[in-house]
mmCIF file with all atom_site columns, C-alpha atoms in Angstrom:
data_model
loop_
_atom_site.group_PDB
_atom_site.id
_atom_site.type_symbol
_atom_site.label_atom_id
_atom_site.label_alt_id
_atom_site.label_comp_id
_atom_site.label_asym_id
_atom_site.label_entity_id
_atom_site.label_seq_id
_atom_site.pdbx_PDB_ins_code
_atom_site.Cartn_x
_atom_site.Cartn_y
_atom_site.Cartn_z
_atom_site.occupancy
_atom_site.B_iso_or_equiv
_atom_site.pdbx_formal_charge
_atom_site.auth_seq_id
_atom_site.auth_comp_id
_atom_site.auth_asym_id
_atom_site.auth_atom_id
_atom_site.pdbx_PDB_model_num
ATOM 1   C CA . GLU A 1 1   ? 67.294 57.575 37.823 1.00 0.00 ? 27  GLU A CA 1
ATOM 2   C CA . ILE A 1 2   ? 70.148 57.449 40.312 1.00 0.00 ? 28  ILE A CA 1
ATOM 3   C CA . VAL A 1 3   ? 69.032 57.642 43.765 1.00 0.00 ? 29  VAL A CA 1
ATOM 4   C CA . MET A 1 4   ? 71.422 59.686 45.910 1.00 0.00 ? 30  MET A CA 1
ATOM 5   C CA . THR A 1 5   ? 70.980 58.783 50.074 1.00 0.00 ? 31  THR A CA 1
ATOM 6   C CA . GLN A 1 6   ? 72.798 61.279 52.182 1.00 0.00 ? 32  GLN A CA 1
ATOM 7   C CA . SER A 1 7   ? 73.011 60.553 56.385 1.00 0.00 ? 33  SER A CA 1
ATOM 8   C CA . PRO A 1 8   ? 72.736 61.943 58.833 1.00 0.00 ? 34  PRO A CA 1
ATOM 9   C CA . LEU A 1 9   ? 70.364 64.250 57.512 1.00 0.00 ? 35  LEU A CA 1
ATOM 10  C CA . SER A 1 10  ? 70.963 66.589 60.696 1.00 0.00 ? 36  SER A CA 1
ATOM 11  C CA . LEU A 1 11  ? 74.449 67.478 62.019 1.00 0.00 ? 37  LEU A CA 1
ATOM 12  C CA . PRO A 1 12  ? 74.864 69.525 65.249 1.00 0.00 ? 38  PRO A CA 1
ATOM 13  C CA . VAL A 1 13  ? 78.933 70.080 65.745 1.00 0.00 ? 39  VAL A CA 1
ATOM 14  C CA . THR A 1 14  ? 80.835 71.503 68.418 1.00 0.00 ? 40  THR A CA 1
ATOM 15  C CA . PRO A 1 15  ? 83.329 74.248 66.694 1.00 0.00 ? 41  PRO A CA 1
ATOM 16  C CA . GLY A 1 16  ? 86.624 73.136 66.287 1.00 0.00 ? 42  GLY A CA 1
ATOM 17  C CA . GLU A 1 17  ? 85.473 69.691 66.027 1.00 0.00 ? 43  GLU A CA 1
ATOM 18  C CA . PRO A 1 18  ? 85.801 67.046 62.864 1.00 0.00 ? 44  PRO A CA 1
ATOM 19  C CA . ALA A 1 19  ? 82.142 66.269 60.925 1.00 0.00 ? 45  ALA A CA 1
ATOM 20  C CA . SER A 1 20  ? 81.739 63.523 58.383 1.00 0.00 ? 46  SER A CA 1
ATOM 21  C CA . ILE A 1 21  ? 78.770 63.321 55.650 1.00 0.00 ? 47  ILE A CA 1
ATOM 22  C CA . SER A 1 22  ? 78.259 60.498 54.123 1.00 0.00 ? 48  SER A CA 1
ATOM 23  C CA . CYS A 1 23  ? 76.341 59.932 50.116 1.00 0.00 ? 49  CYS A CA 1
ATOM 24  C CA . ARG A 1 24  ? 75.797 56.919 48.563 1.00 0.00 ? 50  ARG A CA 1
ATOM 25  C CA . SER A 1 25  ? 74.344 56.598 44.997 1.00 0.00 ? 51  SER A CA 1
ATOM 26  C CA . SER A 1 26  ? 72.192 53.468 43.662 1.00 0.00 ? 52  SER A CA 1
ATOM 27  C CA . GLN A 1 27  ? 74.644 52.714 41.332 1.00 0.00 ? 53  GLN A CA 1
ATOM 28  C CA . SER A 1 28  ? 78.486 53.186 40.701 1.00 0.00 ? 54  SER A CA 1
ATOM 29  C CA . LEU A 1 29  ? 79.404 57.027 40.029 1.00 0.00 ? 55  LEU A CA 1
ATOM 30  C CA . LEU A 1 30  ? 82.708 55.995 38.132 1.00 0.00 ? 56  LEU A CA 1
ATOM 31  C CA . HIS A 1 31  ? 82.803 57.286 34.524 1.00 0.00 ? 57  HIS A CA 1
ATOM 32  C CA . SER A 1 32  ? 84.851 55.594 31.691 1.00 0.00 ? 58  SER A CA 1
ATOM 33  C CA . SER A 1 33  ? 87.386 58.824 32.111 1.00 0.00 ? 59  SER A CA 1
ATOM 34  C CA . GLY A 1 34  ? 88.197 57.408 35.183 1.00 0.00 ? 60  GLY A CA 1
ATOM 35  C CA . PHE A 1 35  ? 86.390 60.417 37.382 1.00 0.00 ? 61  PHE A CA 1
ATOM 36  C CA . HIS A 1 36  ? 83.702 59.770 39.928 1.00 0.00 ? 62  HIS A CA 1
ATOM 37  C CA . TYR A 1 37  ? 80.718 62.194 38.768 1.00 0.00 ? 63  TYR A CA 1
ATOM 38  C CA . LEU A 1 38  ? 80.225 63.416 42.142 1.00 0.00 ? 64  LEU A CA 1
ATOM 39  C CA . ASP A 1 39  ? 79.827 66.581 43.789 1.00 0.00 ? 65  ASP A CA 1
ATOM 40  C CA . TRP A 1 40  ? 79.314 68.106 46.878 1.00 0.00 ? 66  TRP A CA 1
ATOM 41  C CA . TYR A 1 41  ? 77.310 71.989 47.342 1.00 0.00 ? 67  TYR A CA 1
ATOM 42  C CA . LEU A 1 42  ? 76.903 73.554 50.620 1.00 0.00 ? 68  LEU A CA 1
ATOM 43  C CA . GLN A 1 43  ? 73.845 75.627 50.804 1.00 0.00 ? 69  GLN A CA 1
ATOM 44  C CA . LYS A 1 44  ? 74.267 78.507 53.715 1.00 0.00 ? 70  LYS A CA 1
ATOM 45  C CA . PRO A 1 45  ? 71.359 80.396 55.419 1.00 0.00 ? 71  PRO A CA 1
ATOM 46  C CA . GLY A 1 46  ? 69.575 82.719 52.493 1.00 0.00 ? 72  GLY A CA 1
ATOM 47  C CA . GLN A 1 47  ? 72.383 82.193 49.844 1.00 0.00 ? 73  GLN A CA 1
ATOM 48  C CA . SER A 1 48  ? 72.592 80.016 46.312 1.00 0.00 ? 74  SER A CA 1
ATOM 49  C CA . PRO A 1 49  ? 74.285 76.851 46.466 1.00 0.00 ? 75  PRO A CA 1
ATOM 50  C CA . GLN A 1 50  ? 78.156 77.016 46.269 1.00 0.00 ? 76  GLN A CA 1
ATOM 51  C CA . VAL A 1 51  ? 80.223 74.038 45.255 1.00 0.00 ? 77  VAL A CA 1
ATOM 52  C CA . LEU A 1 52  ? 82.656 72.907 47.582 1.00 0.00 ? 78  LEU A CA 1
ATOM 53  C CA . ILE A 1 53  ? 83.816 69.684 45.742 1.00 0.00 ? 79  ILE A CA 1
ATOM 54  C CA . TYR A 1 54  ? 83.765 68.091 42.252 1.00 0.00 ? 80  TYR A CA 1
ATOM 55  C CA . LEU A 1 55  ? 84.892 64.556 40.736 1.00 0.00 ? 81  LEU A CA 1
ATOM 56  C CA . GLY A 1 56  ? 84.494 63.316 44.320 1.00 0.00 ? 82  GLY A CA 1
ATOM 57  C CA . SER A 1 57  ? 87.482 65.090 45.868 1.00 0.00 ? 83  SER A CA 1
ATOM 58  C CA . THR A 1 58  ? 88.951 67.947 43.934 1.00 0.00 ? 84  THR A CA 1
ATOM 59  C CA . ARG A 1 59  ? 88.218 71.144 46.052 1.00 0.00 ? 85  ARG A CA 1
ATOM 60  C CA . ALA A 1 60  ? 86.433 73.976 44.143 1.00 0.00 ? 86  ALA A CA 1
ATOM 61  C CA . SER A 1 61  ? 88.545 77.317 44.075 1.00 0.00 ? 87  SER A CA 1
ATOM 62  C CA . GLY A 1 62  ? 88.504 79.060 46.545 1.00 0.00 ? 88  GLY A CA 1
ATOM 63  C CA . VAL A 1 63  ? 86.965 76.763 49.143 1.00 0.00 ? 89  VAL A CA 1
ATOM 64  C CA . PRO A 1 64  ? 89.291 76.089 52.312 1.00 0.00 ? 90  PRO A CA 1
ATOM 65  C CA . ASP A 1 65  ? 91.283 72.960 52.778 1.00 0.00 ? 91  ASP A CA 1
ATOM 66  C CA . ARG A 1 66  ? 89.625 71.930 55.626 1.00 0.00 ? 92  ARG A CA 1
ATOM 67  C CA . PHE A 1 67  ? 87.105 70.404 53.824 1.00 0.00 ? 93  PHE A CA 1
ATOM 68  C CA . SER A 1 68  ? 87.872 67.209 51.748 1.00 0.00 ? 94  SER A CA 1
ATOM 69  C CA . GLY A 1 69  ? 85.974 64.535 49.555 1.00 0.00 ? 95  GLY A CA 1
ATOM 70  C CA . SER A 1 70  ? 86.662 61.054 49.035 1.00 0.00 ? 96  SER A CA 1
ATOM 71  C CA . GLY A 1 71  ? 84.837 57.713 47.901 1.00 0.00 ? 97  GLY A CA 1
ATOM 72  C CA . SER A 1 72  ? 84.538 55.457 45.008 1.00 0.00 ? 98  SER A CA 1
ATOM 73  C CA . GLY A 1 73  ? 81.886 53.473 43.515 1.00 0.00 ? 99  GLY A CA 1
ATOM 74  C CA . THR A 1 74  ? 79.031 53.945 45.139 1.00 0.00 ? 100 THR A CA 1
ATOM 75  C CA . ASP A 1 75  ? 79.943 55.367 48.415 1.00 0.00 ? 101 ASP A CA 1
ATOM 76  C CA . PHE A 1 76  ? 81.422 58.853 48.987 1.00 0.00 ? 102 PHE A CA 1
ATOM 77  C CA . THR A 1 77  ? 82.170 60.779 52.201 1.00 0.00 ? 103 THR A CA 1
ATOM 78  C CA . LEU A 1 78  ? 82.565 64.683 52.915 1.00 0.00 ? 104 LEU A CA 1
ATOM 79  C CA . LYS A 1 79  ? 84.871 65.881 55.833 1.00 0.00 ? 105 LYS A CA 1
ATOM 80  C CA . ILE A 1 80  ? 85.599 68.772 57.577 1.00 0.00 ? 106 ILE A CA 1
ATOM 81  C CA . SER A 1 81  ? 88.387 68.685 59.519 1.00 0.00 ? 107 SER A CA 1
ATOM 82  C CA . ARG A 1 82  ? 87.783 71.510 62.161 1.00 0.00 ? 108 ARG A CA 1
ATOM 83  C CA . VAL A 1 83  ? 83.924 72.733 62.234 1.00 0.00 ? 109 VAL A CA 1
ATOM 84  C CA . GLU A 1 84  ? 83.819 76.365 62.108 1.00 0.00 ? 110 GLU A CA 1
ATOM 85  C CA . PRO A 1 85  ? 80.786 78.788 62.854 1.00 0.00 ? 111 PRO A CA 1
ATOM 86  C CA . GLU A 1 86  ? 80.465 79.841 59.274 1.00 0.00 ? 112 GLU A CA 1
ATOM 87  C CA . ASP A 1 87  ? 79.997 76.265 57.936 1.00 0.00 ? 113 ASP A CA 1
ATOM 88  C CA . ILE A 1 88  ? 76.449 75.854 59.172 1.00 0.00 ? 114 ILE A CA 1
ATOM 89  C CA . GLY A 1 89  ? 73.936 74.820 56.032 1.00 0.00 ? 115 GLY A CA 1
ATOM 90  C CA . ILE A 1 90  ? 72.470 72.364 54.292 1.00 0.00 ? 116 ILE A CA 1
ATOM 91  C CA . TYR A 1 91  ? 74.964 70.428 52.370 1.00 0.00 ? 117 TYR A CA 1
ATOM 92  C CA . TYR A 1 92  ? 74.228 68.554 49.315 1.00 0.00 ? 118 TYR A CA 1
ATOM 93  C CA . CYS A 1 93  ? 75.990 65.331 47.159 1.00 0.00 ? 119 CYS A CA 1
ATOM 94  C CA . MET A 1 94  ? 75.112 65.511 43.623 1.00 0.00 ? 120 MET A CA 1
ATOM 95  C CA . GLN A 1 95  ? 75.914 62.951 40.988 1.00 0.00 ? 121 GLN A CA 1
ATOM 96  C CA . ALA A 1 96  ? 76.388 64.278 37.388 1.00 0.00 ? 122 ALA A CA 1
ATOM 97  C CA . LEU A 1 97  ? 76.729 61.014 35.674 1.00 0.00 ? 123 LEU A CA 1
ATOM 98  C CA . GLU A 1 98  ? 73.538 60.862 34.356 1.00 0.00 ? 124 GLU A CA 1
ATOM 99  C CA . ILE A 1 99  ? 70.418 63.175 34.807 1.00 0.00 ? 125 ILE A CA 1
ATOM 100 C CA . PRO A 1 100 ? 72.140 64.897 37.861 1.00 0.00 ? 126 PRO A CA 1
ATOM 101 C CA . THR A 1 101 ? 70.232 64.239 41.066 1.00 0.00 ? 127 THR A CA 1
ATOM 102 C CA . PHE A 1 102 ? 70.741 65.291 44.659 1.00 0.00 ? 128 PHE A CA 1
ATOM 103 C CA . GLY A 1 103 ? 70.790 63.827 47.805 1.00 0.00 ? 129 GLY A CA 1
ATOM 104 C CA . GLN A 1 104 ? 68.270 65.110 50.537 1.00 0.00 ? 130 GLN A CA 1
ATOM 105 C CA . GLY A 1 105 ? 70.736 67.408 52.143 1.00 0.00 ? 131 GLY A CA 1
ATOM 106 C CA . THR A 1 106 ? 72.233 67.119 55.789 1.00 0.00 ? 132 THR A CA 1
ATOM 107 C CA . ARG A 1 107 ? 71.872 70.487 57.709 1.00 0.00 ? 133 ARG A CA 1
ATOM 108 C CA . LEU A 1 108 ? 74.602 71.190 59.498 1.00 0.00 ? 134 LEU A CA 1
ATOM 109 C CA . GLU A 1 109 ? 74.447 73.283 62.783 1.00 0.00 ? 135 GLU A CA 1
ATOM 110 C CA . ILE A 1 110 ? 76.362 74.585 65.664 1.00 0.00 ? 136 ILE A CA 1
ATOM 111 C CA . LYS A 1 111 ? 76.191 73.013 69.221 1.00 0.00 ? 137 LYS A CA 1
ATOM 112 C CA . GLU D 2 1   ? 84.028 88.279 37.631 1.00 0.00 ? 16  GLU D CA 1
ATOM 113 C CA . VAL D 2 2   ? 81.425 85.470 36.479 1.00 0.00 ? 17  VAL D CA 1
ATOM 114 C CA . GLN D 2 3   ? 77.991 86.597 37.552 1.00 0.00 ? 18  GLN D CA 1
ATOM 115 C CA . LEU D 2 4   ? 74.091 85.233 37.134 1.00 0.00 ? 19  LEU D CA 1
ATOM 116 C CA . VAL D 2 5   ? 71.762 87.968 37.941 1.00 0.00 ? 20  VAL D CA 1
ATOM 117 C CA . GLN D 2 6   ? 68.131 86.460 38.091 1.00 0.00 ? 21  GLN D CA 1
ATOM 118 C CA . SER D 2 7   ? 65.009 88.946 37.418 1.00 0.00 ? 22  SER D CA 1
ATOM 119 C CA . GLY D 2 8   ? 63.072 89.236 40.371 1.00 0.00 ? 23  GLY D CA 1
ATOM 120 C CA . ALA D 2 9   ? 60.428 87.118 42.707 1.00 0.00 ? 24  ALA D CA 1
ATOM 121 C CA . GLU D 2 10  ? 56.812 86.583 41.087 1.00 0.00 ? 25  GLU D CA 1
ATOM 122 C CA . MET D 2 11  ? 53.369 85.954 42.515 1.00 0.00 ? 26  MET D CA 1
ATOM 123 C CA . LYS D 2 12  ? 51.004 84.472 39.951 1.00 0.00 ? 27  LYS D CA 1
ATOM 124 C CA . LYS D 2 13  ? 47.915 82.191 39.837 1.00 0.00 ? 28  LYS D CA 1
ATOM 125 C CA . PRO D 2 14  ? 47.271 78.572 38.704 1.00 0.00 ? 29  PRO D CA 1
ATOM 126 C CA . GLY D 2 15  ? 47.145 78.525 34.578 1.00 0.00 ? 30  GLY D CA 1
ATOM 127 C CA . GLU D 2 16  ? 49.179 82.056 34.490 1.00 0.00 ? 31  GLU D CA 1
ATOM 128 C CA . SER D 2 17  ? 52.066 81.959 32.190 1.00 0.00 ? 32  SER D CA 1
ATOM 129 C CA . LEU D 2 18  ? 55.449 82.770 33.253 1.00 0.00 ? 33  LEU D CA 1
ATOM 130 C CA . LYS D 2 19  ? 59.323 83.609 31.997 1.00 0.00 ? 34  LYS D CA 1
ATOM 131 C CA . ILE D 2 20  ? 62.120 84.470 34.396 1.00 0.00 ? 35  ILE D CA 1
ATOM 132 C CA . ALA D 2 21  ? 65.264 85.221 33.191 1.00 0.00 ? 36  ALA D CA 1
ATOM 133 C CA . CYS D 2 22  ? 69.193 84.416 34.040 1.00 0.00 ? 37  CYS D CA 1
ATOM 134 C CA . GLN D 2 23  ? 71.599 87.835 32.938 1.00 0.00 ? 38  GLN D CA 1
ATOM 135 C CA . THR D 2 24  ? 75.106 86.156 32.814 1.00 0.00 ? 39  THR D CA 1
ATOM 136 C CA . SER D 2 25  ? 78.073 87.981 32.421 1.00 0.00 ? 40  SER D CA 1
ATOM 137 C CA . GLY D 2 26  ? 81.685 87.867 33.083 1.00 0.00 ? 41  GLY D CA 1
ATOM 138 C CA . TYR D 2 27  ? 82.799 84.799 30.924 1.00 0.00 ? 42  TYR D CA 1
ATOM 139 C CA . SER D 2 28  ? 82.231 83.852 27.027 1.00 0.00 ? 43  SER D CA 1
ATOM 140 C CA . PHE D 2 29  ? 78.293 83.037 26.780 1.00 0.00 ? 44  PHE D CA 1
ATOM 141 C CA . SER D 2 30  ? 78.501 80.748 24.070 1.00 0.00 ? 45  SER D CA 1
ATOM 142 C CA . SER D 2 31  ? 81.002 78.709 25.626 1.00 0.00 ? 46  SER D CA 1
ATOM 143 C CA . TYR D 2 32  ? 78.932 77.066 28.336 1.00 0.00 ? 47  TYR D CA 1
ATOM 144 C CA . TRP D 2 33  ? 76.102 75.417 29.472 1.00 0.00 ? 48  TRP D CA 1
ATOM 145 C CA . ILE D 2 34  ? 73.588 76.879 32.270 1.00 0.00 ? 49  ILE D CA 1
ATOM 146 C CA . GLY D 2 35  ? 71.347 74.701 33.974 1.00 0.00 ? 50  GLY D CA 1
ATOM 147 C CA . TRP D 2 36  ? 68.338 75.325 35.951 1.00 0.00 ? 51  TRP D CA 1
ATOM 148 C CA . VAL D 2 37  ? 68.025 74.120 39.242 1.00 0.00 ? 52  VAL D CA 1
ATOM 149 C CA . ARG D 2 38  ? 64.822 74.304 41.661 1.00 0.00 ? 53  ARG D CA 1
ATOM 150 C CA . ARG D 2 39  ? 64.295 73.939 45.540 1.00 0.00 ? 54  ARG D CA 1
ATOM 151 C CA . VAL D 2 40  ? 60.889 73.354 46.424 1.00 0.00 ? 55  VAL D CA 1
ATOM 152 C CA . PRO D 2 41  ? 60.105 74.186 50.111 1.00 0.00 ? 56  PRO D CA 1
ATOM 153 C CA . GLY D 2 42  ? 60.772 71.357 52.638 1.00 0.00 ? 57  GLY D CA 1
ATOM 154 C CA . LYS D 2 43  ? 62.289 69.427 49.756 1.00 0.00 ? 58  LYS D CA 1
ATOM 155 C CA . SER D 2 44  ? 65.884 68.800 48.437 1.00 0.00 ? 59  SER D CA 1
ATOM 156 C CA . LEU D 2 45  ? 67.209 70.273 44.856 1.00 0.00 ? 60  LEU D CA 1
ATOM 157 C CA . GLU D 2 46  ? 66.025 69.061 41.177 1.00 0.00 ? 61  GLU D CA 1
ATOM 158 C CA . TRP D 2 47  ? 67.831 69.896 37.725 1.00 0.00 ? 62  TRP D CA 1
ATOM 159 C CA . MET D 2 48  ? 65.138 70.569 35.616 1.00 0.00 ? 63  MET D CA 1
ATOM 160 C CA . GLY D 2 49  ? 67.013 71.009 32.611 1.00 0.00 ? 64  GLY D CA 1
ATOM 161 C CA . MET D 2 50  ? 70.111 73.175 31.146 1.00 0.00 ? 65  MET D CA 1
ATOM 162 C CA . VAL D 2 51  ? 71.090 74.879 27.553 1.00 0.00 ? 66  VAL D CA 1
ATOM 163 C CA . PHE D 2 52  ? 74.451 75.128 25.816 1.00 0.00 ? 67  PHE D CA 1
ATOM 164 C CA . SER D 2 53  ? 74.260 78.974 25.206 1.00 0.00 ? 68  SER D CA 1
ATOM 165 C CA . GLY D 2 54  ? 76.460 78.417 21.640 1.00 0.00 ? 69  GLY D CA 1
ATOM 166 C CA . ASP D 2 55  ? 73.801 76.707 19.917 1.00 0.00 ? 70  ASP D CA 1
ATOM 167 C CA . SER D 2 56  ? 70.597 76.781 22.033 1.00 0.00 ? 71  SER D CA 1
ATOM 168 C CA . ASP D 2 57  ? 70.981 72.430 22.595 1.00 0.00 ? 72  ASP D CA 1
ATOM 169 C CA . THR D 2 58  ? 68.794 72.055 25.210 1.00 0.00 ? 73  THR D CA 1
ATOM 170 C CA . ARG D 2 59  ? 68.593 68.913 27.282 1.00 0.00 ? 74  ARG D CA 1
ATOM 171 C CA . TYR D 2 60  ? 65.870 68.349 30.184 1.00 0.00 ? 75  TYR D CA 1
ATOM 172 C CA . SER D 2 61  ? 64.965 66.005 33.431 1.00 0.00 ? 76  SER D CA 1
ATOM 173 C CA . PRO D 2 62  ? 62.015 63.712 32.088 1.00 0.00 ? 77  PRO D CA 1
ATOM 174 C CA . ALA D 2 63  ? 60.263 65.144 35.418 1.00 0.00 ? 78  ALA D CA 1
ATOM 175 C CA . PHE D 2 64  ? 60.067 68.291 33.247 1.00 0.00 ? 79  PHE D CA 1
ATOM 176 C CA . GLU D 2 65  ? 59.897 67.316 29.921 1.00 0.00 ? 80  GLU D CA 1
ATOM 177 C CA . GLY D 2 66  ? 57.347 69.492 28.642 1.00 0.00 ? 81  GLY D CA 1
ATOM 178 C CA . GLN D 2 67  ? 56.303 71.118 31.469 1.00 0.00 ? 82  GLN D CA 1
ATOM 179 C CA . VAL D 2 68  ? 58.345 74.091 31.335 1.00 0.00 ? 83  VAL D CA 1
ATOM 180 C CA . THR D 2 69  ? 60.929 75.604 28.595 1.00 0.00 ? 84  THR D CA 1
ATOM 181 C CA . ILE D 2 70  ? 64.568 76.897 28.158 1.00 0.00 ? 85  ILE D CA 1
ATOM 182 C CA . SER D 2 71  ? 65.571 79.504 26.281 1.00 0.00 ? 86  SER D CA 1
ATOM 183 C CA . VAL D 2 72  ? 68.776 81.677 24.823 1.00 0.00 ? 87  VAL D CA 1
ATOM 184 C CA . ASP D 2 73  ? 69.065 85.028 23.799 1.00 0.00 ? 88  ASP D CA 1
ATOM 185 C CA . LYS D 2 74  ? 72.588 85.157 22.918 1.00 0.00 ? 89  LYS D CA 1
ATOM 186 C CA . SER D 2 75  ? 72.179 89.425 22.376 1.00 0.00 ? 90  SER D CA 1
ATOM 187 C CA . THR D 2 76  ? 72.111 89.812 25.719 1.00 0.00 ? 91  THR D CA 1
ATOM 188 C CA . SER D 2 77  ? 73.599 86.877 27.494 1.00 0.00 ? 92  SER D CA 1
ATOM 189 C CA . THR D 2 78  ? 70.271 85.322 29.322 1.00 0.00 ? 93  THR D CA 1
ATOM 190 C CA . VAL D 2 79  ? 68.989 82.360 29.702 1.00 0.00 ? 94  VAL D CA 1
ATOM 191 C CA . SER D 2 80  ? 65.269 81.809 30.571 1.00 0.00 ? 95  SER D CA 1
ATOM 192 C CA . LEU D 2 81  ? 62.871 79.420 32.083 1.00 0.00 ? 96  LEU D CA 1
ATOM 193 C CA . GLN D 2 82  ? 58.918 79.738 31.137 1.00 0.00 ? 97  GLN D CA 1
ATOM 194 C CA . TRP D 2 83  ? 55.820 77.790 31.494 1.00 0.00 ? 98  TRP D CA 1
ATOM 195 C CA . THR D 2 84  ? 52.965 78.440 29.799 1.00 0.00 ? 99  THR D CA 1
ATOM 196 C CA . SER D 2 85  ? 50.472 77.039 32.143 1.00 0.00 ? 100 SER D CA 1
ATOM 197 C CA . LEU D 2 86  ? 51.828 77.496 35.975 1.00 0.00 ? 101 LEU D CA 1
ATOM 198 C CA . LYS D 2 87  ? 50.062 74.836 38.828 1.00 0.00 ? 102 LYS D CA 1
ATOM 199 C CA . ALA D 2 88  ? 50.665 75.462 42.720 1.00 0.00 ? 103 ALA D CA 1
ATOM 200 C CA . SER D 2 89  ? 53.011 72.632 42.791 1.00 0.00 ? 104 SER D CA 1
ATOM 201 C CA . ASP D 2 90  ? 55.719 74.983 41.018 1.00 0.00 ? 105 ASP D CA 1
ATOM 202 C CA . THR D 2 91  ? 55.867 76.978 44.083 1.00 0.00 ? 106 THR D CA 1
ATOM 203 C CA . ALA D 2 92  ? 59.405 77.192 44.414 1.00 0.00 ? 107 ALA D CA 1
ATOM 204 C CA . ILE D 2 93  ? 63.073 79.045 44.203 1.00 0.00 ? 108 ILE D CA 1
ATOM 205 C CA . TYR D 2 94  ? 64.499 78.684 40.705 1.00 0.00 ? 109 TYR D CA 1
ATOM 206 C CA . TYR D 2 95  ? 68.326 79.086 40.717 1.00 0.00 ? 110 TYR D CA 1
ATOM 207 C CA . CYS D 2 96  ? 70.357 78.979 37.090 1.00 0.00 ? 111 CYS D CA 1
ATOM 208 C CA . ALA D 2 97  ? 73.999 77.931 37.398 1.00 0.00 ? 112 ALA D CA 1
ATOM 209 C CA . ARG D 2 98  ? 76.692 77.734 35.187 1.00 0.00 ? 113 ARG D CA 1
ATOM 210 C CA . GLN D 2 99  ? 77.424 73.918 34.542 1.00 0.00 ? 114 GLN D CA 1
ATOM 211 C CA . ARG D 2 100 ? 80.433 72.616 33.582 1.00 0.00 ? 115 ARG D CA 1
ATOM 212 C CA . GLU D 2 101 ? 82.205 69.653 31.675 1.00 0.00 ? 116 GLU D CA 1
ATOM 213 C CA . TYR D 2 102 ? 81.575 66.499 34.265 1.00 0.00 ? 117 TYR D CA 1
ATOM 214 C CA . GLY D 2 103 ? 78.310 68.370 35.128 1.00 0.00 ? 118 GLY D CA 1
ATOM 215 C CA . TRP D 2 104 ? 79.077 70.533 38.336 1.00 0.00 ? 119 TRP D CA 1
ATOM 216 C CA . PHE D 2 105 ? 77.990 73.758 38.879 1.00 0.00 ? 120 PHE D CA 1
ATOM 217 C CA . ASP D 2 106 ? 80.742 76.487 39.663 1.00 0.00 ? 121 ASP D CA 1
ATOM 218 C CA . ALA D 2 107 ? 78.511 79.504 39.887 1.00 0.00 ? 122 ALA D CA 1
ATOM 219 C CA . TRP D 2 108 ? 75.116 80.327 40.598 1.00 0.00 ? 123 TRP D CA 1
ATOM 220 C CA . GLY D 2 109 ? 71.980 83.195 40.468 1.00 0.00 ? 124 GLY D CA 1
ATOM 221 C CA . GLN D 2 110 ? 70.873 84.662 43.334 1.00 0.00 ? 125 GLN D CA 1
ATOM 222 C CA . GLY D 2 111 ? 67.372 82.420 42.527 1.00 0.00 ? 126 GLY D CA 1
ATOM 223 C CA . THR D 2 112 ? 63.691 83.708 42.213 1.00 0.00 ? 127 THR D CA 1
ATOM 224 C CA . GLN D 2 113 ? 61.143 82.737 43.916 1.00 0.00 ? 128 GLN D CA 1
ATOM 225 C CA . VAL D 2 114 ? 57.926 82.127 42.500 1.00 0.00 ? 129 VAL D CA 1
ATOM 226 C CA . SER D 2 115 ? 54.519 81.602 44.256 1.00 0.00 ? 130 SER D CA 1
ATOM 227 C CA . VAL D 2 116 ? 51.660 80.322 42.488 1.00 0.00 ? 131 VAL D CA 1
ATOM 228 C CA . SER D 2 117 ? 48.228 80.387 44.410 1.00 0.00 ? 132 SER D CA 1
ATOM 229 C CA . SER D 2 118 ? 44.939 81.028 43.766 1.00 0.00 ? 133 SER D CA 1
#
């Protein structure tokens, strides 16, 4: 099983400021296709998860461009250029190279 | 519009059986995989398994193999998750989600709360 480790687990942010979440996998997520099978999801309070980024850096339809994903191999980052109040929730990274596994989640809160 | 609508919350006793449903609409049902993901209180998300709606090809996480069964009803575009004997540790919110090529989930159901207690 590929283990996903996120940091930090709690992230207090002032609106308008940037935020960054790290995700590390126990083995490389690079597929033979050349894509990294790493996705980012946000679960807002009381809602189902929603995809933000897939294949490491592709923003999903309708996701604001303040969200961006980067990284390669085993190290990935989700960045929010300017946090908005509606961005609160739990952020998860997930690998889909093998049986999907999720990180522990990072709770973003507004200061 | 792609929609996944799940059945309502359930309260069960240990040892009882249960089947929860995920009814889909707004897309070609037989062309996609549907996965099940659970969230146990205070823990992260866990992928349980998936089924290809076109031919019922099913894959399970080793952690859930033999514990649950995923099935398809093409006549109603519905995917189900069932247990024959629930345990207290099955208490969780269960989500169905459409799983795309490359494994990511692009649409989710609203979740079904399952509570198992004596």
